[in-house]
Amino acid sequence: MRGQALKGHLDLLLLAVLADGAKHGYAVIDDLRERSDDAFDLPEGTVYPALHRLEKGGYLSSDWSVVQGRRRRTYRLTDRGRGALGEQRRAWDEFSDAVARVLKGSPWPSTP
Amino acid sequence: MAEYALIDGYLETLRTSVRWRRDVDDIVAEMEDHLYSAVERFEAIGTDRRLAQRQTLDRFGDPGLVANALASTSEGGIAVPTTFTKTAGLAGMWSGVLMIGLPIAWTLGLISEERSGSWDRVESTMFAVGTAALLAAAALIVVLMVGLNKRHGGLGTAGIVGLGLAALGVVLAFIAWFIFGWGVLLGSGMLIYAIAMLRRDIAPRADTVAFGSGMLIGLIVFFVLTALEVGWRDSYGDYPLAFLVGVWSMSLVSAVGLIGLGRWLRSEEPADIEPAEPFATS
């Protein structure tokens, strides 16, 4: 999927990946790639601004630790993030169901 | 780590591209952790070190693209210092200096009036000098605000409203002399603008608070002292001391904010003067 198409849904996807538990940036992106079977072709570096934005909005919190001599930032969902994920999930389900119903509908009858 | 020259070079380029951010060290540390984790993953499955770095960087994206994403705001703007924001900083510093000139000139005029007992040429000149300083400062404040808007990559609806009110106040100041009218417009604009800036949290907070509250503090001081009938009462029934203390309060607090924000904009290295920088191309 092209980056532009993914952009509008990136926040939801990041919240969903973090719903399993706290992860650092590389693990979040790796999980996103794995769970989507490499469907999302997005420059990995551009995911970080989205994580920062979600943290600033109070949907995520982060902590720093030192792992193998490197500083590592780990993100986790906040209560607000969990609530937003639930809402966004419901909205997405409704939307995708509606699209699926339209696409599965009968083809336009040909004119006699 | 010379053996990871490609990653180190990338991180250095990225650091240069986001050097204007307060949290530059945290950003680079986070990217460094990601890139080395990815290279280690490739190496663990037998990929040559150089190839591992190339594949990692290919996936991560061009440093200019990443820096651009890190500078993008919710309004779609790019929050970076430029040669224009630097110029606006100079306007801000001058507006602060002029704001201090205002109460000095008016105080000298009022002292002269009290001593001579009349409003004559000296008093009129002092009043005119103070007024000219205020008008010039007000115009320069709007230039500063445009620069701050650019530096923040846009300040949303609050920013537009704040800038609009301030600009309207300055236009009215040049065509109609009613200080409380246009002063309130300019002051409200600066206050709304400062709130928008604080929400974005890019500029120094103390200077932003002083910038936004100076006019309001001056008005409050003036009205409170007038209500308390502090000082002598002149032939018009006004309280000159209340007026002076209000003007001094407004000028000093505003000047602290204006000079502080101006110095901050001046101190930043513009990101638009080096052709090799990412923002010019992406």
Coordinates of C-alpha atoms in Angstrom, one line a residue:
Chain A
M1 CA 0.0 0.0 0.0
R2 CA 1.4 3.4 -0.9
G3 CA 2.5 5.7 2.0
Q4 CA -0.1 8.3 1.2
A5 CA -3.0 5.9 1.4
L6 CA -1.7 4.6 4.7
K7 CA -1.1 8.0 6.2
G8 CA -4.7 8.6 7.2
H9 CA -4.8 5.3 9.1
L10 CA -1.3 5.3 10.6
D11 CA -2.3 6.5 14.0
L12 CA -4.9 3.8 14.4
L13 CA -2.4 1.1 13.3
L14 CA 0.2 2.4 15.8
L15 CA -2.3 2.3 18.6
A16 CA -3.3 -1.2 17.6
V17 CA 0.3 -2.5 17.6
L18 CA 0.9 -1.0 21.0
A19 CA -2.3 -2.5 22.4
D20 CA -0.4 -5.7 23.0
G21 CA 2.1 -4.0 25.4
A22 CA 4.9 -1.5 25.5
K23 CA 7.4 -1.5 22.6
H24 CA 10.3 0.6 21.4
G25 CA 10.1 2.3 18.0
Y26 CA 11.9 -0.4 16.0
A27 CA 9.7 -3.1 17.5
V28 CA 6.5 -1.1 16.7
I29 CA 7.6 -0.7 13.1
D30 CA 8.7 -4.3 12.8
D31 CA 5.4 -5.5 14.2
L32 CA 3.5 -3.3 11.8
R33 CA 5.5 -4.7 8.9
E34 CA 5.0 -8.3 10.1
R35 CA 1.3 -8.1 10.9
S36 CA 0.6 -6.5 7.5
D37 CA 2.8 -9.0 5.5
D38 CA 4.9 -6.2 4.3
A39 CA 1.9 -4.5 2.7
F40 CA 2.7 -1.0 4.0
D41 CA 5.5 0.6 2.1
L42 CA 6.3 3.5 4.3
P43 CA 9.8 5.0 5.1
E44 CA 10.3 3.7 8.6
G45 CA 11.8 7.0 9.8
T46 CA 8.6 8.9 9.1
V47 CA 6.7 6.7 11.6
Y48 CA 8.5 8.4 14.5
P49 CA 6.8 11.8 14.0
A50 CA 3.5 10.0 14.3
L51 CA 4.6 8.3 17.5
H52 CA 5.7 11.7 18.9
R53 CA 2.4 13.3 17.9
L54 CA 0.4 10.6 19.6
E55 CA 2.5 11.0 22.7
K56 CA 2.0 14.8 22.7
G57 CA -1.7 14.2 22.3
G58 CA -1.7 12.0 25.4
Y59 CA -2.5 8.8 23.6
L60 CA 0.9 7.3 24.3
S61 CA 3.5 7.7 27.1
S62 CA 7.2 6.9 26.8
D63 CA 10.2 6.0 29.0
W64 CA 13.9 5.9 28.3
S65 CA 16.2 3.1 29.2
V66 CA 19.7 2.0 28.2
V67 CA 20.0 -1.3 26.2
Q68 CA 23.3 -2.6 24.9
G69 CA 24.9 0.8 25.6
R70 CA 22.2 2.6 23.5
R71 CA 19.4 4.9 24.8
R72 CA 16.1 3.3 24.0
R73 CA 12.6 4.9 24.1
T74 CA 9.7 2.6 24.9
Y75 CA 6.1 3.6 24.1
R76 CA 2.9 2.4 25.8
L77 CA -0.8 3.1 25.4
T78 CA -2.4 5.5 27.9
D79 CA -6.0 5.2 29.0
R80 CA -6.8 7.9 26.5
G81 CA -5.0 5.9 23.8
R82 CA -6.9 2.8 24.7
G83 CA -10.2 4.6 24.5
A84 CA -9.3 6.2 21.2
L85 CA -8.3 2.8 19.8
G86 CA -11.7 1.4 20.7
E87 CA -13.5 4.3 19.1
Q88 CA -11.4 4.2 16.0
R89 CA -11.7 0.5 15.7
R90 CA -15.5 0.7 15.7
A91 CA -15.5 3.5 13.2
W92 CA -13.2 1.5 10.9
D93 CA -15.4 -1.6 11.2
E94 CA -18.5 0.4 10.2
F95 CA -16.7 2.0 7.3
S96 CA -15.1 -1.2 6.0
D97 CA -18.4 -3.1 6.3
A98 CA -20.2 -0.4 4.3
V99 CA -17.5 -0.4 1.6
A100 CA -17.6 -4.2 1.5
R101 CA -21.4 -4.2 1.1
V102 CA -21.2 -1.7 -1.8
L103 CA -18.4 -3.7 -3.5
K104 CA -20.3 -7.0 -3.1
G105 CA -23.5 -5.5 -4.5
S106 CA -25.0 -6.6 -7.8
P107 CA -23.4 -5.2 -10.9
W108 CA -25.3 -2.5 -12.7
P109 CA -27.8 -4.1 -15.0
S110 CA -27.0 -3.8 -18.6
T111 CA -29.4 -1.8 -20.7
P112 CA -31.6 -3.9 -23.0
Chain B
M1 CA 32.0 3.1 15.3
A2 CA 34.0 3.4 12.1
E3 CA 32.7 0.0 10.9
Y4 CA 29.2 1.5 10.8
A5 CA 30.2 4.5 8.7
L6 CA 27.0 4.7 6.7
I7 CA 24.8 4.7 9.8
D8 CA 27.0 7.2 11.6
G9 CA 27.0 9.5 8.5
Y10 CA 23.2 9.2 8.2
L11 CA 22.8 10.1 11.9
E12 CA 25.1 13.1 11.5
T13 CA 23.1 14.4 8.5
L14 CA 19.9 13.9 10.4
R15 CA 21.3 15.7 13.5
T16 CA 22.2 18.7 11.2
S17 CA 18.7 18.7 9.7
V18 CA 16.9 18.8 13.0
R19 CA 19.4 20.9 15.0
W20 CA 16.8 23.6 15.6
R21 CA 14.7 21.2 17.7
R22 CA 15.0 21.3 21.4
D23 CA 14.9 17.6 21.7
V24 CA 17.6 17.0 19.0
D25 CA 19.6 14.6 21.2
D26 CA 16.5 12.5 22.0
I27 CA 15.5 12.3 18.4
V28 CA 19.0 11.2 17.2
A29 CA 19.3 8.7 20.1
E30 CA 15.9 7.2 19.1
M31 CA 16.9 6.9 15.4
E32 CA 20.3 5.5 16.4
D33 CA 18.7 2.8 18.4
H34 CA 16.4 1.9 15.5
L35 CA 19.1 1.9 12.9
Y36 CA 21.5 -0.2 14.9
S37 CA 18.8 -2.7 15.9
A38 CA 17.9 -3.1 12.2
V39 CA 21.5 -3.6 11.2
E40 CA 22.1 -6.1 13.9
R41 CA 19.0 -8.0 12.7
F42 CA 20.3 -8.2 9.2
E43 CA 23.8 -9.2 10.4
A44 CA 22.3 -12.0 12.5
I45 CA 20.9 -13.7 9.4
G46 CA 24.3 -13.4 7.7
T47 CA 24.0 -10.2 5.7
D48 CA 27.3 -8.4 5.0
R49 CA 27.7 -5.4 7.3
R50 CA 27.8 -2.8 4.5
L51 CA 24.8 -4.3 2.8
A52 CA 23.0 -4.5 6.1
Q53 CA 23.5 -0.8 6.6
R54 CA 22.4 0.0 3.0
Q55 CA 19.2 -2.1 3.4
T56 CA 18.5 -0.5 6.8
L57 CA 18.9 3.0 5.4
D58 CA 16.8 2.3 2.3
R59 CA 13.9 1.2 4.6
F60 CA 14.4 4.1 6.9
G61 CA 14.1 6.8 4.2
D62 CA 16.0 9.8 3.0
P63 CA 17.2 12.0 6.0
G64 CA 15.6 15.0 4.3
L65 CA 12.3 13.2 4.2
V66 CA 12.5 12.1 7.8
A67 CA 13.6 15.6 8.9
N68 CA 10.7 17.1 7.0
A69 CA 8.3 14.7 8.7
L70 CA 9.7 15.7 12.1
A71 CA 9.2 19.4 11.2
S72 CA 5.7 19.0 9.9
T73 CA 2.9 20.5 12.0
S74 CA -0.8 19.5 12.2
E75 CA -1.5 22.6 10.1
G76 CA 0.6 21.2 7.4
G77 CA 3.4 23.8 7.8
I78 CA 7.1 23.2 8.3
A79 CA 8.3 24.6 11.7
V80 CA 11.9 25.5 11.0
P81 CA 14.0 28.7 11.4
T82 CA 14.6 30.6 8.2
T83 CA 16.3 33.9 7.2
F84 CA 12.9 35.5 7.5
T85 CA 12.3 34.3 11.0
K86 CA 15.8 35.7 11.9
T87 CA 14.8 39.1 10.4
A88 CA 11.6 39.0 12.3
G89 CA 13.6 38.4 15.5
L90 CA 15.5 41.6 14.9
A91 CA 12.1 43.4 14.5
G92 CA 11.0 41.9 17.8
M93 CA 14.1 43.1 19.6
W94 CA 13.7 46.6 18.3
S95 CA 10.0 46.6 19.2
G96 CA 11.1 45.8 22.8
V97 CA 13.6 48.7 22.9
L98 CA 10.9 51.1 21.5
M99 CA 8.4 49.8 24.1
I100 CA 10.8 51.0 26.8
G101 CA 11.2 54.3 25.1
L102 CA 7.5 54.9 25.3
P103 CA 7.1 55.3 29.1
I104 CA 10.4 57.2 29.4
A105 CA 9.1 59.9 27.0
W106 CA 5.6 60.1 28.6
T107 CA 7.0 60.2 32.1
L108 CA 9.4 63.0 31.2
G109 CA 6.4 64.8 29.6
L110 CA 4.2 64.4 32.6
I111 CA 6.9 65.5 35.1
S112 CA 7.5 68.6 33.0
E113 CA 3.8 69.3 33.0
E114 CA 3.6 69.0 36.7
R115 CA 6.6 71.3 37.2
S116 CA 5.5 74.0 34.8
G117 CA 1.8 73.6 35.5
S118 CA 1.1 73.8 31.8
W119 CA 1.0 71.6 28.7
D120 CA 3.5 73.3 26.3
R121 CA 6.0 72.5 23.5
V122 CA 8.3 70.3 25.7
E123 CA 5.4 68.2 26.9
S124 CA 3.9 67.9 23.5
T125 CA 7.2 66.8 22.0
M126 CA 7.7 64.2 24.7
F127 CA 4.2 62.9 24.2
A128 CA 4.8 62.7 20.4
V129 CA 8.1 60.9 20.9
G130 CA 6.5 58.3 23.1
T131 CA 3.6 57.9 20.7
A132 CA 5.9 57.5 17.7
A133 CA 7.8 54.9 19.7
L134 CA 4.6 53.0 20.5
L135 CA 3.4 53.1 16.9
A136 CA 6.7 51.9 15.5
A137 CA 6.8 49.2 18.2
A138 CA 3.3 48.0 17.3
A139 CA 4.2 47.7 13.6
L140 CA 7.3 45.8 14.5
I141 CA 5.4 43.5 16.8
V142 CA 3.2 42.4 13.9
V143 CA 6.4 41.6 11.9
L144 CA 7.6 39.6 14.8
M145 CA 4.3 37.7 15.0
V146 CA 4.4 36.8 11.3
G147 CA 7.9 35.5 11.9
L148 CA 6.8 33.5 14.9
N149 CA 3.9 32.1 12.9
K150 CA 6.4 30.9 10.3
R151 CA 8.8 29.5 12.9
H152 CA 5.9 27.4 14.4
G153 CA 4.8 26.2 10.9
G154 CA 1.4 27.9 11.4
L155 CA -0.5 28.4 14.7
G156 CA -3.9 27.3 13.6
T157 CA -7.1 29.2 14.0
A158 CA -6.0 30.9 17.3
G159 CA -2.9 32.1 15.5
I160 CA -4.8 33.6 12.6
V161 CA -7.3 35.3 15.0
G162 CA -4.4 36.6 17.2
L163 CA -2.5 37.9 14.2
G164 CA -5.6 39.4 12.7
L165 CA -6.6 41.3 15.8
A166 CA -3.0 42.6 16.3
A167 CA -2.8 43.7 12.7
L168 CA -6.2 45.4 12.9
G169 CA -5.0 47.2 16.0
V170 CA -1.9 48.5 14.3
V171 CA -3.9 49.7 11.3
L172 CA -6.3 51.6 13.5
A173 CA -3.4 53.1 15.5
F174 CA -2.2 54.8 12.4
I175 CA -5.6 56.2 11.4
A176 CA -7.3 56.9 14.7
W177 CA -5.7 57.9 18.0
F178 CA -7.7 56.0 20.6
I179 CA -5.2 54.1 22.6
F180 CA -7.6 52.0 24.6
G181 CA -9.3 50.9 21.4
W182 CA -6.4 49.7 19.3
G183 CA -4.3 48.9 22.4
V184 CA -7.0 46.4 23.5
L185 CA -7.1 44.9 20.0
L186 CA -3.3 44.6 19.8
G187 CA -3.1 43.3 23.4
S188 CA -5.9 40.7 22.8
G189 CA -4.2 39.6 19.6
M190 CA -0.9 39.1 21.4
L191 CA -2.6 37.2 24.3
I192 CA -4.4 34.8 22.0
Y193 CA -1.2 34.4 19.9
A194 CA 0.8 33.6 23.0
I195 CA -1.7 30.9 24.1
A196 CA -1.4 29.3 20.6
M197 CA 2.4 29.4 20.9
L198 CA 2.4 27.9 24.4
R199 CA 0.2 25.0 23.1
R200 CA 2.8 24.3 20.5
D201 CA 5.7 24.6 23.0
I202 CA 8.5 25.5 20.6
A203 CA 9.4 29.0 21.8
P204 CA 10.8 29.9 25.3
R205 CA 7.8 29.7 27.6
A206 CA 8.7 32.6 30.0
D207 CA 9.3 35.0 27.1
T208 CA 6.0 33.9 25.5
V209 CA 4.1 34.5 28.7
A210 CA 5.6 38.0 29.0
F211 CA 4.8 38.7 25.4
G212 CA 1.2 37.7 25.7
S213 CA 0.5 39.2 29.1
G214 CA 2.3 42.6 29.0
M215 CA -0.6 44.6 27.6
L216 CA -3.2 42.9 29.8
I217 CA -1.1 43.5 33.0
G218 CA -0.7 47.2 32.0
L219 CA -4.4 47.6 31.6
I220 CA -5.2 45.8 34.9
V221 CA -2.7 47.9 36.8
F222 CA -4.1 51.1 35.3
F223 CA -7.7 50.3 36.1
V224 CA -7.0 49.0 39.6
L225 CA -4.9 52.1 40.5
T226 CA -7.5 54.4 39.0
A227 CA -10.3 52.7 40.9
L228 CA -8.2 53.1 44.1
E229 CA -7.6 56.8 43.2
V230 CA -3.9 56.4 43.6
G231 CA -1.8 59.6 43.2
W232 CA -2.9 63.1 42.3
R233 CA -6.0 64.0 40.2
D234 CA -5.4 66.3 37.2
S235 CA -7.7 68.9 35.8
Y236 CA -9.4 66.3 33.5
G237 CA -10.3 64.1 36.5
D238 CA -7.7 61.5 35.5
Y239 CA -5.0 59.9 37.7
P240 CA -1.7 60.4 35.9
L241 CA 0.2 58.2 38.3
A242 CA -2.1 55.3 37.6
F243 CA -1.6 55.9 33.9
L244 CA 2.1 56.0 34.2
V245 CA 2.5 52.9 36.4
G246 CA 0.1 51.1 34.0
V247 CA 2.2 52.1 31.0
W248 CA 5.5 51.2 32.7
S249 CA 4.1 47.8 33.7
M250 CA 2.8 47.2 30.2
S251 CA 6.1 48.3 28.5
L252 CA 8.5 46.5 30.8
V253 CA 6.7 43.2 30.8
S254 CA 6.1 43.4 27.0
A255 CA 9.7 44.4 26.4
V256 CA 11.0 41.4 28.3
G257 CA 8.8 39.1 26.0
L258 CA 9.6 40.9 22.8
I259 CA 13.3 41.1 23.3
G260 CA 13.4 37.5 24.6
L261 CA 11.5 36.1 21.6
G262 CA 13.5 38.3 19.2
R263 CA 16.7 37.0 20.6
W264 CA 15.5 33.5 20.4
L265 CA 14.6 33.9 16.7
R266 CA 18.0 35.6 16.1
S267 CA 20.0 32.9 17.8
E268 CA 18.7 30.1 15.6
E269 CA 20.7 29.0 12.5
P270 CA 18.4 29.3 9.5
A271 CA 17.6 26.0 7.7
D272 CA 17.0 27.7 4.3
I273 CA 20.4 29.1 3.4
E274 CA 22.3 25.9 2.7
P275 CA 21.3 24.3 -0.6
A276 CA 22.3 20.9 0.7
E277 CA 19.7 21.1 3.4
P278 CA 16.7 18.7 2.9
F279 CA 13.9 21.3 3.2
A280 CA 14.9 22.9 -0.1
T281 CA 14.4 19.8 -2.1
S282 CA 11.6 17.7 -0.7

